[in-house]
XYZ file of N, CA and C in Angstrom:
276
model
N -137.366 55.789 17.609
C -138.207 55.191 16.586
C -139.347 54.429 17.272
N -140.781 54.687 16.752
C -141.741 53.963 16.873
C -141.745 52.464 17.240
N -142.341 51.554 17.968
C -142.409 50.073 17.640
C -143.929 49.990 17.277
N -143.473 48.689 16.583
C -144.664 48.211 16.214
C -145.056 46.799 16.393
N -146.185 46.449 16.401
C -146.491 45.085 16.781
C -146.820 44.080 15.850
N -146.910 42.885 15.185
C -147.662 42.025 14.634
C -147.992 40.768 15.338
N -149.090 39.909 15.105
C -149.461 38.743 15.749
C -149.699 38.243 14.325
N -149.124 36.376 14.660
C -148.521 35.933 13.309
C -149.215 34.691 13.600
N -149.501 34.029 12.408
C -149.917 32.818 12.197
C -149.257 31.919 11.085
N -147.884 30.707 11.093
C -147.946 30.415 9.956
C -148.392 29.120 9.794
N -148.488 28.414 8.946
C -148.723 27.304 8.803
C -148.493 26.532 7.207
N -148.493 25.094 7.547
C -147.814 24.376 6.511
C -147.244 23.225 7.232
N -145.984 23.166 6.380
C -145.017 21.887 7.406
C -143.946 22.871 8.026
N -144.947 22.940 9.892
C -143.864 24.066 10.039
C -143.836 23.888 11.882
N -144.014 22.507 12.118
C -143.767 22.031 13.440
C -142.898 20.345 13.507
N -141.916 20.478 14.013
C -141.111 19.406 14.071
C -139.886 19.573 13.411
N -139.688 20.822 12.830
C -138.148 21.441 11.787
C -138.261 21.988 12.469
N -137.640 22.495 13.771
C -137.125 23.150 14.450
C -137.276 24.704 14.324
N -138.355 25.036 13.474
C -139.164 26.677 13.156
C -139.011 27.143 14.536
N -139.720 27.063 15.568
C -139.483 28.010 16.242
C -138.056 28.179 16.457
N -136.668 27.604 17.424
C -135.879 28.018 17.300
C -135.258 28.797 15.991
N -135.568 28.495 15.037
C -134.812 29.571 13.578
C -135.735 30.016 13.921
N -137.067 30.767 13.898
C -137.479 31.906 14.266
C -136.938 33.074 15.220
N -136.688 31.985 16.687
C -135.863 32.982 17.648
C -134.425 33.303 16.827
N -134.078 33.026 16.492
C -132.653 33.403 16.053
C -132.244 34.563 15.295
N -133.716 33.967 14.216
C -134.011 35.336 13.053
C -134.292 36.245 13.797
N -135.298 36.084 15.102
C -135.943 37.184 15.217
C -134.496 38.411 16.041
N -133.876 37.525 16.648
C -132.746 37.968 17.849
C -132.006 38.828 16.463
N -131.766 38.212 15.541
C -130.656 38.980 14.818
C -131.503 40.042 14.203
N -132.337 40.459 14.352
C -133.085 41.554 13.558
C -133.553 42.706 14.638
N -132.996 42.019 15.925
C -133.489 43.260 17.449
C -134.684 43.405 17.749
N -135.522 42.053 17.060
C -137.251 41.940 18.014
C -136.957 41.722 19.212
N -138.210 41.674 19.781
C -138.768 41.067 20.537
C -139.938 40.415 20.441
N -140.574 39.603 21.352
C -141.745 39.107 21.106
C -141.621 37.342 22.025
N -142.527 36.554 21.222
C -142.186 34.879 21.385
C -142.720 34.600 20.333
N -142.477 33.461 20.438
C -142.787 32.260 18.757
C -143.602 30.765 19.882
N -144.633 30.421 19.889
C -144.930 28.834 20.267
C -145.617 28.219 18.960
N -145.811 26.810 19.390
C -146.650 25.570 18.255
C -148.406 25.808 18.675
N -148.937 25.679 18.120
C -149.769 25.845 18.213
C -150.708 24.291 18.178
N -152.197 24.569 19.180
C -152.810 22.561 19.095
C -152.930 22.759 17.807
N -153.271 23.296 16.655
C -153.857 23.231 15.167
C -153.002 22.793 14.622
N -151.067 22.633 14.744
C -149.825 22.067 13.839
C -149.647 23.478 13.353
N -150.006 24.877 13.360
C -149.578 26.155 13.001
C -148.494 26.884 14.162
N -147.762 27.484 13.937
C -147.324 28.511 14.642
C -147.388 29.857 15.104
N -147.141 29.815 15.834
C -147.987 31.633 16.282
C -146.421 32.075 17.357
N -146.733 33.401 16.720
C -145.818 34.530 17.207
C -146.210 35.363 17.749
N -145.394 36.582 18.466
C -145.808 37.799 18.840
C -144.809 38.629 18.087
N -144.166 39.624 17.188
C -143.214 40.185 16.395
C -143.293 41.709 17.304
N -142.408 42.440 17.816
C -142.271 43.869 18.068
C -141.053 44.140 18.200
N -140.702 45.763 17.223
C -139.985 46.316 16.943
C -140.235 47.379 16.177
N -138.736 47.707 15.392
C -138.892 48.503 14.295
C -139.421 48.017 12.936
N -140.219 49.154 12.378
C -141.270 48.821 11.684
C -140.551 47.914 10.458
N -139.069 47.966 9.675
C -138.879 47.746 8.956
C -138.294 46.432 8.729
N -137.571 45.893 10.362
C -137.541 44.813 10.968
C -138.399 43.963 11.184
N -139.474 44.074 11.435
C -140.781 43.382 11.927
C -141.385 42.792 10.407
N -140.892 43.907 9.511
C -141.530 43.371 7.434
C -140.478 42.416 7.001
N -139.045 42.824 7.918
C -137.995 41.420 7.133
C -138.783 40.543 8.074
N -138.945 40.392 9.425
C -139.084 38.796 9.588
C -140.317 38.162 9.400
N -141.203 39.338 9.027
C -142.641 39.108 8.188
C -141.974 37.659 6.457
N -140.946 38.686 6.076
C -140.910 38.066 4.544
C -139.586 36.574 5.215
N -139.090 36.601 6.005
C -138.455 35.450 6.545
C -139.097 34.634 6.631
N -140.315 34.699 7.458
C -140.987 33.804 8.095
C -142.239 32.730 6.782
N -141.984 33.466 5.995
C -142.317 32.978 4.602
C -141.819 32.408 3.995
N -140.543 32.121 4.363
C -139.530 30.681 3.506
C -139.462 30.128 4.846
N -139.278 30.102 5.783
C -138.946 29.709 7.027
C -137.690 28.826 6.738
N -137.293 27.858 7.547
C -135.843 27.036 7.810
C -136.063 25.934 6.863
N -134.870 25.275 6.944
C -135.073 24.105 5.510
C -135.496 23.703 5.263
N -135.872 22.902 6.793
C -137.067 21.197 6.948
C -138.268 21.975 6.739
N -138.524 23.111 6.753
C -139.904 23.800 6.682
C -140.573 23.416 5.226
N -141.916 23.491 5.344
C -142.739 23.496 4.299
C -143.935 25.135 4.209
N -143.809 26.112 4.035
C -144.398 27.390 4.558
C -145.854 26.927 3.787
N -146.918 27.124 4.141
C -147.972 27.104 3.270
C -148.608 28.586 3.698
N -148.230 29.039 4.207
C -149.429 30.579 4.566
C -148.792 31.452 5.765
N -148.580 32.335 5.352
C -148.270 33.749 6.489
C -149.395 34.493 7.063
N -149.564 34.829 7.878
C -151.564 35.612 8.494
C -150.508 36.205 9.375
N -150.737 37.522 9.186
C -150.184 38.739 10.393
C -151.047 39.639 10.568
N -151.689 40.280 11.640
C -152.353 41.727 11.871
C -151.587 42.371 12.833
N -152.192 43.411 12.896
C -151.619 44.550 13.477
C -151.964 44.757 15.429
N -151.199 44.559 16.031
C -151.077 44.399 17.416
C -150.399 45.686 18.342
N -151.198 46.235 19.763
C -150.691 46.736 20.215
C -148.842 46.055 21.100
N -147.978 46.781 21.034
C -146.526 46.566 21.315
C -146.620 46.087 23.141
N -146.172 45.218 22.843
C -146.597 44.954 25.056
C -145.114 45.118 25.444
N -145.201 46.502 26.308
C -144.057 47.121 26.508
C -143.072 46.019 28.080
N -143.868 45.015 28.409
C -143.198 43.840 29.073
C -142.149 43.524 28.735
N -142.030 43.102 27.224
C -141.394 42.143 26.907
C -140.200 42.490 26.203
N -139.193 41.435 26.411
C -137.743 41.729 26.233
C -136.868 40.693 25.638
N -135.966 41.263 24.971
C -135.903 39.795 24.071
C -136.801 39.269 23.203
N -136.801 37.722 22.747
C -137.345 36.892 21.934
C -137.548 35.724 22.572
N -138.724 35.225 22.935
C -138.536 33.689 23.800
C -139.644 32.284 23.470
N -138.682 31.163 23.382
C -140.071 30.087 22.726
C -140.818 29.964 24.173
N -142.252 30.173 23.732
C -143.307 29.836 24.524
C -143.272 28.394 23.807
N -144.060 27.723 25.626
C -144.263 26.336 25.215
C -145.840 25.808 25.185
């Protein structure tokens, strides 16, 4: 099966609730790869690659995000797959 890539932007109240780790977690249980860091703006940014249908659940995950979260906005485009990377890992 194909992979596919997305580069993610969310933002809201979505630094200091522990989002990135529940991101890695989500992302681990769904067989991405990629990373998740904070971003200087208080947004978060990802890298998402996998299977295409995997990559749309943690697309629609990442849209409620974890409890303490507040989601205000999802922004994803379409990214070449960087065949590096392995696993899921918080960039700092």
């Amino acid at each position: 099966m194909a992979e596919t890539a997305r580069t993610v932007r969310v933002t809201g109240r979505v630094q200091g609730v522990s989002f990135r780790a529940w991101t890695q977690a989500e992302a681990e249980a769904l067989g991405l790869s990629g990373w998740v860091r904070n971003a200087d703006d208080g947004s978060v940014e990802a890298h998402l690659q996998g299977a295409a249908d995997a990559v749309e659940a943690m697309l629609r995950r990442l849209g409620e995000g974890p409890a303490a979260a507040r989601v205000a906005d999802v922004q994803s485009a379409p990214t070449e797959p960087d065949p590096a990377l392995s696993g899921f890992a918080i960039r700092r």
